[in-house]
Coordinates of N, CA and C in Angstrom, one line a residue:
M29 N 20.6 -2.7 -0.4 CA 21.0 -3.8 0.7 C 19.9 -4.4 0.3
R30 N 18.7 -5.9 0.8 CA 18.1 -6.3 1.2 C 17.8 -6.8 2.0
L31 N 16.2 -6.2 3.0 CA 15.7 -6.6 4.0 C 14.8 -7.7 4.0
E32 N 15.4 -9.0 5.2 CA 14.7 -9.8 5.6 C 14.4 -9.7 7.2
N33 N 12.7 -10.0 7.5 CA 12.6 -10.5 8.3 C 12.6 -9.3 9.2
D34 N 13.3 -9.4 10.8 CA 13.0 -8.5 11.5 C 13.5 -7.0 11.2
V35 N 14.6 -7.7 9.9 CA 15.5 -5.9 9.6 C 13.7 -5.3 9.3
W36 N 13.4 -6.2 8.1 CA 12.6 -5.7 7.5 C 11.4 -4.5 8.3
Q37 N 11.2 -5.7 9.0 CA 10.0 -4.8 10.5 C 10.4 -4.2 11.2
A38 N 11.6 -3.7 11.6 CA 12.5 -2.7 12.9 C 12.5 -1.6 11.4
Y39 N 11.9 -1.4 10.1 CA 11.4 -0.4 10.0 C 10.3 0.1 10.5
F40 N 9.1 -0.4 10.3 CA 7.7 -0.1 10.8 C 7.6 0.3 12.5
E41 N 8.7 -0.7 13.6 CA 8.6 -0.2 14.6 C 9.6 1.0 14.8
T42 N 10.7 1.5 13.8 CA 10.8 2.6 13.8 C 11.0 4.2 13.2
F43 N 10.6 4.1 12.1 CA 10.3 5.5 12.1 C 9.7 6.4 13.1
Q44 N 9.9 7.4 12.6 CA 9.3 8.6 13.7 C 8.2 9.3 13.8
H45 N 7.9 10.2 11.7 CA 7.0 10.3 11.4 C 6.0 10.3 10.3
S46 N 6.4 9.2 9.3 CA 5.4 9.4 8.2 C 6.4 8.5 7.1
A47 N 5.1 6.8 6.7 CA 5.9 5.7 6.0 C 4.3 5.7 5.2
F48 N 5.4 6.5 3.7 CA 4.4 6.2 3.0 C 4.2 4.9 1.8
R49 N 3.3 5.0 1.2 CA 3.3 3.2 0.8 C 3.2 4.2 -1.1
L50 N 3.6 3.7 -1.8 CA 3.3 3.4 -3.2 C 2.6 2.6 -3.7
E51 N 1.5 2.0 -4.1 CA 1.4 0.5 -5.3 C 1.1 0.8 -6.7
T52 N 1.9 -0.1 -6.8 CA 1.2 -0.2 -9.1 C 1.1 -1.4 -9.1
H53 N 0.5 -2.5 -8.8 CA 0.5 -3.7 -8.9 C -1.4 -4.1 -8.3
P54 N -1.3 -4.5 -10.4 CA -3.2 -5.6 -10.1 C -3.6 -6.6 -9.2
V55 N -2.6 -6.7 -8.5 CA -2.3 -8.2 -8.3 C -1.5 -8.2 -7.4
Y56 N -1.5 -8.4 -5.9 CA -0.8 -8.9 -5.1 C -0.8 -11.0 -4.2
A57 N -0.1 -11.1 -5.0 CA 0.4 -13.0 -4.8 C 0.9 -12.7 -3.0
V58 N -0.4 -13.0 -2.2 CA 0.2 -12.8 -0.9 C -0.1 -13.9 0.0
P59 N 1.1 -14.7 0.5 CA 1.0 -16.1 0.7 C -0.5 -16.0 1.8
G60 N -0.7 -16.5 2.8 CA -2.4 -16.3 3.5 C -3.5 -15.6 2.9
E61 N -3.5 -14.8 2.4 CA -4.7 -14.5 2.0 C -5.6 -15.5 0.7
D62 N -4.6 -16.7 0.8 CA -6.0 -17.7 -0.1 C -6.6 -18.1 0.4
S63 N -7.1 -17.9 1.9 CA -8.8 -18.5 1.8 C -9.7 -17.1 1.9
T64 N -9.5 -16.3 2.4 CA -9.8 -14.3 2.7 C -9.9 -14.6 0.9
F65 N -9.4 -14.1 0.0 CA -9.5 -14.4 -1.2 C -10.7 -14.9 -1.7
Q66 N -10.7 -16.4 -1.4 CA -12.4 -17.4 -1.9 C -13.1 -17.1 -1.1
R67 N -12.8 -16.6 -0.1 CA -14.1 -16.9 0.2 C -14.4 -14.9 -0.2
F68 N -14.0 -14.3 -0.2 CA -14.9 -12.6 -1.0 C -15.4 -13.6 -2.2
L69 N -14.7 -14.0 -3.1 CA -15.3 -15.1 -4.1 C -16.2 -15.0 -4.6
S70 N -17.0 -16.0 -3.3 CA -17.6 -17.1 -3.0 C -18.8 -15.4 -2.5
G71 N -18.8 -14.1 -2.5 CA -19.4 -13.8 -2.0 C -19.1 -13.5 -0.2
E72 N -18.6 -13.4 0.5 CA -18.1 -13.3 2.0 C -18.3 -11.9 2.1
R73 N -18.7 -11.6 3.1 CA -18.5 -10.4 3.1 C -17.6 -10.2 4.6
P74 N -16.4 -9.0 4.7 CA -15.7 -8.8 5.9 C -16.1 -8.2 6.9
T75 N -15.8 -9.9 8.5 CA -16.1 -8.4 9.7 C -14.8 -7.7 10.1
G76 N -13.7 -8.3 9.8 CA -12.5 -7.3 9.8 C -11.6 -7.7 10.4
E77 N -12.1 -8.4 11.5 CA -11.0 -9.9 12.2 C -9.8 -10.1 11.2
H78 N -10.0 -10.8 11.1 CA -8.6 -11.2 9.6 C -7.8 -9.8 9.5
A79 N -8.1 -8.0 9.4 CA -7.4 -7.3 9.3 C -6.6 -6.7 10.8
K80 N -6.8 -7.3 11.8 CA -6.8 -7.1 12.7 C -5.4 -6.6 13.1
E81 N -4.1 -7.0 13.0 CA -3.1 -7.1 13.2 C -2.8 -5.7 12.4
W82 N -3.2 -6.0 11.1 CA -2.6 -4.3 10.8 C -3.3 -3.4 11.4
T83 N -4.8 -3.0 11.6 CA -5.2 -2.4 11.7 C -5.0 -1.7 13.6
D84 N -4.6 -2.9 14.1 CA -4.1 -2.1 15.8 C -2.9 -1.7 15.0
K85 N -1.8 -2.6 14.7 CA -1.1 -1.1 14.6 C -0.6 0.2 13.6
V86 N -1.8 0.2 12.7 CA -2.4 1.5 12.3 C -2.7 2.4 13.5
R87 N -3.5 1.8 14.1 CA -3.5 2.4 16.0 C -2.7 3.0 16.6
R88 N -1.7 2.0 16.6 CA -0.6 2.3 17.7 C 0.3 3.4 17.3
Y89 N 0.1 3.6 15.6 CA 1.3 4.6 15.1 C 1.3 5.9 15.2
L90 N -0.7 6.1 14.9 CA -0.8 7.2 15.1 C -0.9 7.8 16.2
S91 N -1.0 7.1 17.2 CA -1.3 7.8 18.4 C -0.1 7.8 19.4
T92 N 1.5 7.6 18.5 CA 2.6 8.2 19.1 C 2.6 9.1 17.7
N93 N 1.1 9.6 17.3 CA 2.0 11.0 16.4 C 2.6 10.7 14.8
R94 N 2.4 9.5 14.2 CA 3.3 9.0 12.9 C 1.5 8.8 12.3
S95 N 2.5 9.3 11.1 CA 0.8 8.5 9.6 C 1.4 7.9 9.0
I96 N 0.5 7.1 8.4 CA 1.1 5.8 7.5 C -0.2 6.3 6.6
S97 N 0.0 5.9 5.5 CA -0.5 6.0 4.1 C -0.4 5.8 2.9
R98 N -1.4 5.6 2.4 CA -1.2 4.2 0.6 C -1.3 5.6 -0.7
V99 N -0.8 5.6 -1.9 CA -1.7 5.9 -2.9 C -1.2 4.1 -3.5
H100 N -2.5 4.0 -4.1 CA -3.3 3.0 -4.9 C -2.9 2.8 -6.4
V101 N -1.6 3.0 -7.4 CA -2.2 2.9 -9.0 C -2.8 2.2 -9.7
V102 N -4.5 2.3 -9.7 CA -4.7 1.5 -10.6 C -5.8 1.5 -11.7
T103 N -5.7 0.5 -12.5 CA -6.4 0.9 -14.1 C -8.0 0.0 -14.0
R104 N -8.7 0.3 -14.5 CA -10.4 0.0 -15.1 C -10.1 -1.3 -16.0
P105 N -10.9 -2.1 -15.8 CA -11.6 -2.5 -14.6 C -10.7 -2.8 -13.5
L106 N -11.5 -3.0 -12.8 CA -10.5 -3.4 -11.4 C -10.1 -5.4 -11.7
S107 N -9.7 -6.1 -11.6 CA -8.7 -7.0 -11.4 C -10.0 -7.4 -9.8
D108 N -10.2 -8.9 -10.3 CA -10.8 -9.2 -8.9 C -9.8 -8.7 -7.8
Y109 N -8.6 -8.7 -7.9 CA -7.6 -9.2 -6.4 C -8.2 -7.7 -5.4
L110 N -8.1 -6.8 -6.4 CA -8.5 -5.2 -6.3 C -9.8 -5.0 -5.6
R111 N -10.2 -5.7 -6.2 CA -11.8 -5.4 -5.5 C -12.2 -6.4 -4.0
Y112 N -11.6 -7.0 -4.1 CA -10.9 -7.8 -2.4 C -10.4 -7.6 -1.7
E113 N -9.3 -6.6 -2.6 CA -7.9 -5.9 -1.5 C -9.7 -4.3 -1.1
F114 N -10.1 -3.6 -1.8 CA -10.4 -2.3 -1.2 C -11.4 -3.3 0.1
S115 N -12.5 -4.4 -0.6 CA -13.6 -4.3 0.7 C -12.7 -5.0 2.1
W116 N -11.6 -6.1 1.6 CA -11.0 -6.7 2.6 C -10.5 -6.4 3.5
W117 N -9.8 -5.1 3.3 CA -8.9 -5.1 4.1 C -8.5 -3.8 4.0
Y118 N -8.6 -2.8 2.3 CA -8.4 -1.1 3.1 C -9.3 -0.3 3.5
R119 N -10.8 -0.9 3.6 CA -11.8 -0.4 4.1 C -11.7 -0.6 5.8
F120 N -11.2 -1.7 6.6 CA -10.8 -1.5 7.3 C -9.4 -0.9 8.0
N121 N -8.9 -1.0 6.8 CA -7.3 -1.1 7.7 C -7.5 1.4 7.2
A122 N -8.3 1.8 6.4 CA -9.2 3.2 6.7 C -9.7 3.6 7.1
E123 N -10.8 2.7 8.2 CA -11.6 2.9 9.2 C -10.3 2.6 10.5
A124 N -8.8 2.8 10.4 CA -8.5 2.7 11.8 C -7.5 3.8 11.2
G125 N -7.2 4.5 10.1 CA -7.2 5.4 10.5 C -5.6 5.3 9.2
E126 N -5.5 4.6 8.6 CA -4.1 4.7 7.2 C -5.4 5.9 7.0
D127 N -4.2 6.4 5.6 CA -4.6 6.8 4.5 C -4.5 6.4 3.4
I128 N -5.7 6.3 2.7 CA -5.1 5.0 1.4 C -5.7 6.0 0.5
R129 N -5.2 6.3 -0.5 CA -5.6 6.9 -1.8 C -5.5 6.2 -3.1
I130 N -6.6 6.4 -3.7 CA -6.0 5.2 -5.2 C -6.1 6.8 -6.4
L131 N -5.7 6.2 -6.4 CA -5.4 6.4 -8.7 C -5.3 6.1 -9.6
D132 N -6.4 6.5 -9.7 CA -7.1 6.3 -11.7 C -6.5 6.5 -12.3
V133 N -5.6 5.8 -13.0 CA -4.8 6.6 -14.5 C -5.1 5.8 -15.6
T134 N -6.8 5.8 -15.8 CA -7.2 4.9 -16.5 C -8.0 5.8 -18.3
D135 N -8.2 6.4 -17.9 CA -8.1 8.2 -18.5 C -7.0 8.8 -19.1
R136 N -5.5 8.8 -17.7 CA -5.1 9.7 -18.0 C -3.7 9.5 -17.9
P137 N -3.0 10.7 -18.4 CA -1.3 10.5 -19.6 C -0.4 10.1 -18.0
D138 N 0.5 10.3 -19.0 CA 1.7 9.9 -17.2 C 2.1 10.0 -17.2
L139 N 1.5 10.4 -15.6 CA 2.1 10.7 -14.5 C 3.7 10.9 -14.2
D140 N 4.9 10.8 -14.7 CA 6.0 10.4 -14.4 C 5.4 10.2 -13.0
L141 N 6.1 8.3 -12.6 CA 5.5 8.0 -11.2 C 6.4 6.5 -11.6
P142 N 6.9 5.9 -10.9 CA 7.7 5.0 -10.7 C 6.5 3.4 -11.5
G143 N 7.5 2.8 -12.5 CA 6.6 1.7 -12.4 C 7.5 0.4 -11.6
Y144 N 6.6 0.7 -10.1 CA 7.4 0.0 -9.3 C 7.0 0.4 -7.9
D145 N 6.6 0.0 -7.0 CA 6.5 0.2 -5.7 C 7.3 0.7 -4.4
F146 N 7.4 1.7 -3.5 CA 8.1 1.3 -3.1 C 7.3 2.1 -2.0
Y147 N 8.3 2.5 -0.6 CA 7.6 2.4 0.3 C 8.9 4.0 0.7
L148 N 8.3 4.9 1.5 CA 9.0 6.2 1.8 C 9.1 6.5 3.2
F149 N 10.0 5.7 4.3 CA 10.1 6.2 5.4 C 10.7 8.2 5.9
D150 N 9.7 8.7 6.8 CA 10.7 9.9 7.4 C 11.2 10.0 6.0
E151 N 10.6 10.5 4.7 CA 10.8 11.3 4.3 C 12.2 10.9 3.7
S152 N 12.6 10.2 4.8 CA 14.7 10.3 4.1 C 14.8 8.7 3.5
R153 N 14.2 7.6 3.7 CA 15.1 6.1 3.3 C 13.6 5.6 2.4
V154 N 14.4 5.3 1.1 CA 13.6 4.4 0.4 C 14.0 3.5 0.1
V155 N 12.3 2.3 0.4 CA 12.6 1.2 0.4 C 12.3 0.5 -1.3
K156 N 12.5 0.1 -2.2 CA 11.9 -0.4 -3.9 C 11.3 -2.0 -3.2
M157 N 10.1 -2.6 -3.0 CA 9.3 -3.7 -3.1 C 9.3 -4.1 -4.8
L158 N 9.3 -5.5 -3.6 CA 10.4 -6.4 -5.5 C 9.9 -7.6 -5.8
Y159 N 8.5 -7.7 -6.8 CA 7.6 -8.8 -7.2 C 8.3 -8.9 -9.0
R160 N 7.7 -10.6 -8.7 CA 7.3 -11.1 -10.1 C 6.0 -10.7 -10.4
S161 N 6.4 -10.9 -11.6 CA 5.1 -9.9 -12.6 C 3.7 -11.0 -12.0
D162 N 3.6 -11.8 -11.9 CA 2.1 -12.7 -10.9 C 1.5 -12.0 -9.8
G163 N 2.4 -11.0 -9.1 CA 2.0 -9.7 -7.9 C 2.4 -10.8 -6.6
T164 N 3.7 -12.1 -6.8 CA 4.2 -12.4 -5.7 C 6.0 -11.4 -5.5
Q165 N 6.1 -12.2 -3.7 CA 7.0 -10.8 -3.7 C 7.7 -11.3 -3.5
T166 N 9.4 -10.5 -3.9 CA 10.1 -11.4 -4.3 C 11.5 -10.3 -2.9
G167 N 11.3 -9.9 -2.6 CA 11.9 -9.1 -2.1 C 12.0 -7.5 -1.5
R168 N 12.6 -6.7 -0.9 CA 12.7 -5.3 -0.2 C 14.5 -5.1 -0.2
E169 N 14.8 -3.7 -1.1 CA 15.6 -3.6 -0.9 C 15.5 -1.9 -0.8
L170 N 16.8 -1.9 -0.1 CA 16.6 -0.9 0.7 C 17.5 0.3 -0.5
L171 N 17.4 1.7 -0.8 CA 18.2 1.9 -1.9 C 18.6 3.0 -1.8
E172 N 20.6 2.8 -0.5 CA 20.5 3.2 0.0 C 21.4 4.7 -0.8
D173 N 21.9 4.9 -2.1 CA 22.4 5.9 -2.7 C 20.7 6.6 -3.5
A174 N 19.4 6.2 -2.9 CA 18.8 7.6 -3.9 C 18.1 9.2 -3.2
D175 N 17.8 9.7 -4.1 CA 18.2 10.4 -3.8 C 16.6 11.4 -3.3
P176 N 16.5 11.0 -1.9 CA 15.0 11.1 -1.4 C 14.0 11.9 -2.3
T177 N 14.4 13.6 -2.3 CA 13.9 14.1 -2.7 C 13.3 13.4 -4.2
E178 N 13.3 12.8 -5.0 CA 13.2 12.1 -6.1 C 11.8 11.0 -6.3
Y179 N 11.9 10.6 -4.9 CA 10.4 9.9 -4.1 C 9.7 10.8 -3.2
I180 N 10.3 12.0 -2.6 CA 8.6 12.7 -2.1 C 8.4 13.2 -3.3
R181 N 9.0 13.9 -4.5 CA 8.3 13.8 -5.0 C 6.9 13.4 -5.9
Y182 N 7.9 12.0 -6.3 CA 6.5 11.1 -6.1 C 5.4 11.3 -5.6
R183 N 5.7 10.7 -4.4 CA 4.6 10.3 -3.9 C 4.2 12.1 -3.7
D184 N 4.1 12.9 -3.4 CA 3.3 14.4 -3.8 C 2.8 14.1 -4.6
T185 N 2.7 14.2 -5.8 CA 2.4 14.1 -7.1 C 1.2 12.8 -7.4
A186 N 1.4 11.3 -6.7 CA 0.3 10.5 -6.0 C -0.4 10.9 -5.3
V187 N -0.1 11.2 -4.2 CA -1.6 11.8 -3.8 C -2.7 13.3 -3.9
R188 N -1.3 14.6 -5.0 CA -2.1 14.7 -5.4 C -3.1 15.0 -6.2
E189 N -2.5 13.8 -7.4 CA -3.9 13.2 -8.2 C -4.1 12.6 -7.8
S190 N -5.0 11.9 -6.5 CA -5.7 10.8 -6.1 C -6.1 10.9 -5.3
V191 N -7.5 10.4 -5.1 CA -8.6 10.8 -4.6 C -8.5 9.6 -3.3
P192 N -9.0 10.3 -2.7 CA -9.7 9.1 -0.8 C -9.8 7.9 -2.0
F193 N -10.2 6.7 -0.3 CA -10.4 6.1 -0.9 C -11.9 6.1 -0.9
A194 N -12.5 6.6 1.0 CA -14.0 5.9 0.8 C -14.5 6.8 -0.8
E195 N -13.6 8.3 -1.2 CA -14.3 8.9 -2.5 C -15.0 8.3 -4.2
Y196 N -13.4 7.3 -3.6 CA -13.3 6.5 -4.9 C -14.4 5.8 -5.0
V197 N -14.4 4.0 -3.9 CA -15.2 4.0 -3.3 C -16.8 4.0 -3.6
A198 N -16.9 5.1 -3.0 CA -18.0 5.8 -3.3 C -18.8 5.7 -5.1
D199 N -18.4 6.3 -5.5 CA -18.4 6.5 -7.0 C -18.4 5.2 -7.9
R200 N -17.8 3.9 -7.2 CA -18.2 2.8 -7.9 C -19.1 1.9 -7.9
P201 N -20.1 1.6 -8.1 CA -21.2 0.2 -8.5 C -20.6 -1.2 -7.3

């Protein structure tokens, strides 16, 4: 089942305990990020104001004893987009309390993770994020027949093999 607009947003309002995302792309073509991406490329340093809508949500989730986390699978060299995402978004999201981890697979064997993005809500609902090869999102699909156990295993593997975002960026020039 495809999840659009309000139905999709309801997943973030109604999860009870946890929301986890696995990210696998080196580039996301997100409408509305063009100007901040260009500002990043020109060397501007972010203030965090652009991330306020999401960071406010993260703080609200945490204040109601819900966790939100993600693992981003990357390879070096990092794309310009990933460097932008790290400095203009992840930094502020992590400061707000989102548990962000990086799984660098540059020199690592296959870890048996899916080659696509997904959300796992409350260890019971799986939503596959659909993208074109250029990083443009084409939709979201509730995997109604998915066995959550498989996605919990993917999550646990990704978390176990990754490092906290702050640690990953501290090790990079």
